[in-house]
CSV table of C-alpha atoms in Angstrom, one decimal:
chain,number,residue,atom,x,y,z
R,1,PRO,CA,-55.2,1.0,-50.3
R,2,LEU,CA,-52.6,-1.7,-49.4
R,3,PRO,CA,-50.7,-0.2,-46.4
R,4,ARG,CA,-48.8,-3.3,-45.2
R,5,ARG,CA,-45.4,-3.2,-46.9
R,6,MET,CA,-43.1,-6.2,-46.5
R,7,TRP,CA,-39.9,-7.3,-48.1
R,8,ALA,CA,-40.4,-10.3,-50.3
R,9,GLY,CA,-36.9,-11.0,-51.7
R,10,GLY,CA,-34.6,-9.9,-54.5
R,11,SER,CA,-31.4,-10.5,-56.4
R,12,ILE,CA,-28.0,-9.0,-56.3
R,13,GLU,CA,-25.5,-9.1,-59.2
R,14,THR,CA,-21.9,-8.2,-58.6
R,15,LEU,CA,-20.5,-7.3,-62.0
R,16,ARG,CA,-17.2,-5.9,-60.6
R,17,VAL,CA,-15.7,-4.4,-57.5
R,18,LEU,CA,-16.3,-0.7,-56.9
R,19,ARG,CA,-13.1,1.3,-57.1
R,20,GLU,CA,-11.9,2.4,-53.7
R,21,GLY,CA,-12.3,6.1,-53.1
R,22,ALA,CA,-14.5,6.6,-56.2
R,23,ALA,CA,-17.7,8.7,-56.2
R,24,VAL,CA,-20.6,6.2,-56.4
R,25,SER,CA,-24.1,6.8,-57.8
R,26,ARG,CA,-27.3,4.7,-57.6
R,27,ALA,CA,-30.1,4.9,-60.1
R,28,SER,CA,-33.4,3.3,-59.0
R,29,THR,CA,-36.3,2.4,-61.3
R,30,ILE,CA,-39.6,0.7,-60.6
R,31,SER,CA,-39.3,-2.3,-63.0
R,32,ASP,CA,-42.5,-4.2,-62.4
R,33,ILE,CA,-45.9,-3.8,-60.6
R,34,ARG,CA,-48.3,-6.7,-60.5
R,35,PHE,CA,-51.6,-7.0,-58.6
R,36,LYS,CA,-52.6,-10.5,-57.6
R,37,GLN,CA,-55.3,-12.3,-55.6
R,38,GLY,CA,-54.2,-14.4,-52.7
R,39,SER,CA,-55.8,-16.1,-49.7
R,40,SER,CA,-55.8,-12.8,-47.7
R,41,GLY,CA,-57.2,-10.8,-50.6
R,42,THR,CA,-55.6,-8.5,-53.2
R,43,PHE,CA,-51.9,-7.8,-52.9
R,44,CYS,CA,-49.4,-6.0,-55.0
R,45,LEU,CA,-45.8,-7.1,-55.9
R,46,LEU,CA,-43.5,-4.3,-56.7
R,47,SER,CA,-39.9,-4.7,-58.1
R,48,ILE,CA,-37.3,-1.9,-57.9
R,49,LEU,CA,-34.1,-2.1,-59.9
R,50,HIS,CA,-31.1,-0.4,-58.4
R,51,GLU,CA,-27.9,0.2,-60.5
R,52,VAL,CA,-24.8,1.2,-58.7
R,53,ALA,CA,-21.9,2.7,-60.7
R,54,ASP,CA,-18.7,4.6,-60.2
R,55,GLY,CA,-16.5,6.3,-62.8
R,56,ASP,CA,-15.6,3.0,-64.4
R,57,GLY,CA,-19.3,2.2,-65.1
R,58,LEU,CA,-21.9,-0.2,-63.7
R,59,ALA,CA,-20.7,-2.4,-60.8
R,60,ILE,CA,-23.8,-3.7,-59.0
R,61,ARG,CA,-27.3,-4.4,-60.1
R,62,GLU,CA,-29.9,-5.2,-57.4
R,63,ARG,CA,-33.6,-6.1,-57.7
R,64,GLN,CA,-35.7,-5.6,-54.6
R,65,ASP,CA,-39.1,-7.2,-54.5
R,66,LEU,CA,-41.7,-5.7,-52.1
R,67,VAL,CA,-45.3,-6.9,-51.4
R,68,PHE,CA,-48.1,-4.6,-50.3
R,69,ARG,CA,-51.0,-6.2,-48.5
R,70,PRO,CA,-54.3,-5.0,-47.0
R,71,ALA,CA,-54.4,-4.0,-43.3
R,72,SER,CA,-55.0,-7.1,-41.2
R,73,GLY,CA,-57.0,-7.4,-38.0
R,74,GLN,CA,-55.2,-10.7,-37.3
R,75,LEU,CA,-52.3,-10.8,-35.1
R,76,ALA,CA,-49.1,-12.5,-36.4
R,77,PRO,CA,-48.4,-15.5,-34.2
R,78,PRO,CA,-45.3,-15.3,-32.0
R,79,ALA,CA,-42.4,-17.7,-32.7
R,80,GLY,CA,-42.7,-21.1,-31.1
R,81,PRO,CA,-40.5,-22.3,-28.2
R,82,GLU,CA,-36.8,-21.8,-28.7
R,83,ARG,CA,-34.8,-24.8,-29.7
R,84,ALA,CA,-31.2,-25.7,-30.6
R,85,LEU,CA,-30.3,-24.6,-34.1
R,86,ALA,CA,-27.8,-26.1,-36.5
R,87,ALA,CA,-26.3,-22.8,-37.8
R,88,ASP,CA,-22.9,-21.4,-38.8
R,89,TRP,CA,-23.6,-18.1,-37.0
R,90,MET,CA,-26.0,-17.2,-34.3
R,91,VAL,CA,-27.2,-13.5,-34.3
R,92,GLU,CA,-28.9,-11.7,-31.4
R,93,GLY,CA,-31.8,-9.8,-33.0
R,94,SER,CA,-31.6,-7.1,-30.4
R,95,PRO,CA,-33.5,-3.8,-30.6
R,96,LEU,CA,-30.1,-2.0,-30.8
R,97,LEU,CA,-29.0,-4.1,-33.8
R,98,LEU,CA,-32.3,-3.4,-35.6
R,99,PHE,CA,-32.1,0.3,-34.9
R,100,ARG,CA,-28.5,0.5,-36.1
R,101,PHE,CA,-29.3,-1.4,-39.3
R,102,SER,CA,-32.3,1.0,-39.9
R,103,ALA,CA,-29.9,4.0,-39.4
R,104,PHE,CA,-27.2,2.5,-41.6
R,105,THR,CA,-29.6,1.8,-44.5
R,106,PHE,CA,-31.7,5.0,-44.0
R,107,ASN,CA,-34.8,2.8,-43.3
R,108,GLY,CA,-37.3,4.8,-41.4
R,109,HIS,CA,-40.0,2.1,-41.2
R,110,ARG,CA,-40.9,2.1,-37.5
R,111,ILE,CA,-41.7,-1.6,-37.4
R,112,HIS,CA,-38.0,-2.3,-37.0
R,113,TYR,CA,-37.3,-0.1,-34.0
R,114,ASP,CA,-40.6,1.0,-32.4
R,115,LEU,CA,-42.2,-1.8,-30.4
R,116,SER,CA,-45.5,-0.1,-29.9
R,117,HIS,CA,-45.8,0.5,-33.6
R,118,ALA,CA,-45.0,-3.1,-34.4
R,119,ALA,CA,-47.8,-4.1,-32.0
R,120,GLU,CA,-50.2,-1.8,-33.7
R,121,GLU,CA,-49.3,-3.5,-37.0
R,122,GLY,CA,-50.2,-6.9,-35.4
R,123,TYR,CA,-46.7,-8.2,-34.7
R,124,PRO,CA,-45.6,-9.7,-31.4
R,125,GLY,CA,-42.3,-7.9,-31.6
R,126,LEU,CA,-40.0,-5.8,-33.8
R,127,LEU,CA,-39.3,-7.2,-37.3
R,128,VAL,CA,-35.8,-8.1,-38.5
R,129,HIS,CA,-35.2,-6.4,-41.9
R,130,GLY,CA,-35.4,-8.5,-45.0
R,131,PRO,CA,-32.2,-6.7,-46.3
R,132,MET,CA,-30.4,-7.6,-43.1
R,133,GLN,CA,-31.3,-11.3,-43.6
R,134,ALA,CA,-30.1,-11.0,-47.2
R,135,ALA,CA,-26.8,-9.4,-46.2
R,136,LEU,CA,-26.1,-12.0,-43.6
R,137,MET,CA,-26.8,-14.8,-46.1
R,138,LEU,CA,-24.7,-13.2,-48.8
R,139,ASN,CA,-21.8,-12.6,-46.4
R,140,LEU,CA,-21.9,-16.3,-45.3
R,141,ALA,CA,-22.1,-17.4,-48.9
R,142,ALA,CA,-19.0,-15.2,-49.8
R,143,LEU,CA,-17.1,-16.6,-46.8
R,144,ARG,CA,-17.9,-20.3,-47.7
R,145,LEU,CA,-17.3,-19.9,-51.4
R,146,GLY,CA,-14.1,-17.8,-50.9
R,147,ARG,CA,-15.5,-15.0,-53.2
R,148,VAL,CA,-18.5,-12.8,-53.6
R,149,PRO,CA,-20.9,-14.7,-55.8
R,150,GLU,CA,-21.6,-13.0,-59.1
R,151,ARG,CA,-25.3,-13.4,-58.5
R,152,PHE,CA,-27.3,-14.0,-55.3
R,153,ASP,CA,-31.1,-14.6,-55.3
R,154,TYR,CA,-33.1,-14.7,-52.1
R,155,ARG,CA,-36.6,-14.7,-50.8
R,156,CYS,CA,-38.3,-14.0,-47.5
R,157,LEU,CA,-40.6,-16.8,-46.3
R,158,ALA,CA,-41.8,-15.9,-42.8
R,159,PRO,CA,-41.6,-13.0,-40.3
R,160,LEU,CA,-38.5,-12.9,-38.2
R,161,HIS,CA,-39.1,-11.1,-34.9
R,162,GLY,CA,-36.4,-9.3,-33.0
R,163,GLY,CA,-35.5,-9.9,-29.4
R,164,ALA,CA,-34.5,-13.5,-29.9
R,165,ARG,CA,-31.5,-15.2,-31.4
R,166,PHE,CA,-31.6,-16.5,-35.0
R,167,GLY,CA,-29.3,-18.6,-37.1
R,168,VAL,CA,-27.5,-18.1,-40.4
R,169,ALA,CA,-26.8,-21.5,-42.0
R,170,TRP,CA,-24.9,-22.6,-45.2
R,171,ASP,CA,-25.5,-25.9,-47.1
R,172,SER,CA,-22.3,-26.4,-49.1
R,173,GLU,CA,-23.8,-29.3,-51.0
R,174,LYS,CA,-26.7,-27.2,-52.4
R,175,GLU,CA,-24.7,-23.9,-52.1
R,176,THR,CA,-27.7,-22.3,-50.4
R,177,ALA,CA,-28.0,-20.1,-47.3
R,178,ARG,CA,-30.9,-19.7,-44.9
R,179,ILE,CA,-32.0,-17.7,-41.9
R,180,ILE,CA,-33.5,-19.9,-39.1
R,181,ARG,CA,-35.8,-18.4,-36.5
R,182,CYS,CA,-35.3,-19.5,-32.8
R,183,ASP,CA,-38.2,-22.0,-33.2
R,184,GLY,CA,-36.6,-23.7,-36.2
R,185,VAL,CA,-38.7,-22.0,-38.9
R,186,THR,CA,-36.8,-20.9,-42.0
R,187,THR,CA,-37.6,-17.2,-42.6
R,188,ALA,CA,-35.4,-16.5,-45.6
R,189,GLU,CA,-33.4,-18.5,-48.1
R,190,GLY,CA,-30.8,-17.6,-50.8
R,191,GLN,CA,-28.7,-19.2,-53.4
């Protein structure tokens, strides 16, 4: 009864590096289901635990948090006017990038590559994947720290629409990363 699925956040633990050339397996388990009441009605939070291993054992543990909400008759507002962003990287959220990321991650959700479907869902444009935002923040964190962090927690805060540039920023004092929409709104943050 809650058809709108959105990425809410997650956590990635890197226990060790996967062995090059090794056969890799992933076991996925639903670890938590919670129904809650919010300003837009009932919603469901679902957590999935993924464990990635090779012949030497467990290497990566990832928790993905999804939120399921009721269908909405309201249209999501478009991003405000574009402004200059203070970011380490600028990324063009092109339809091609979103399609390629969907293919790479086997994500068939049409909201990332079918503009008419995104409009039917009430969005002013294609949506940039939560996992893409997490991957960009984790890569920037690894670059700035000089190593892959043992643990990286992140959460999605606002929709990020494709078709516009967005920033990936690092705060070395707080050791946090964030994704900044073209209008200056933070759409995801991680630490």
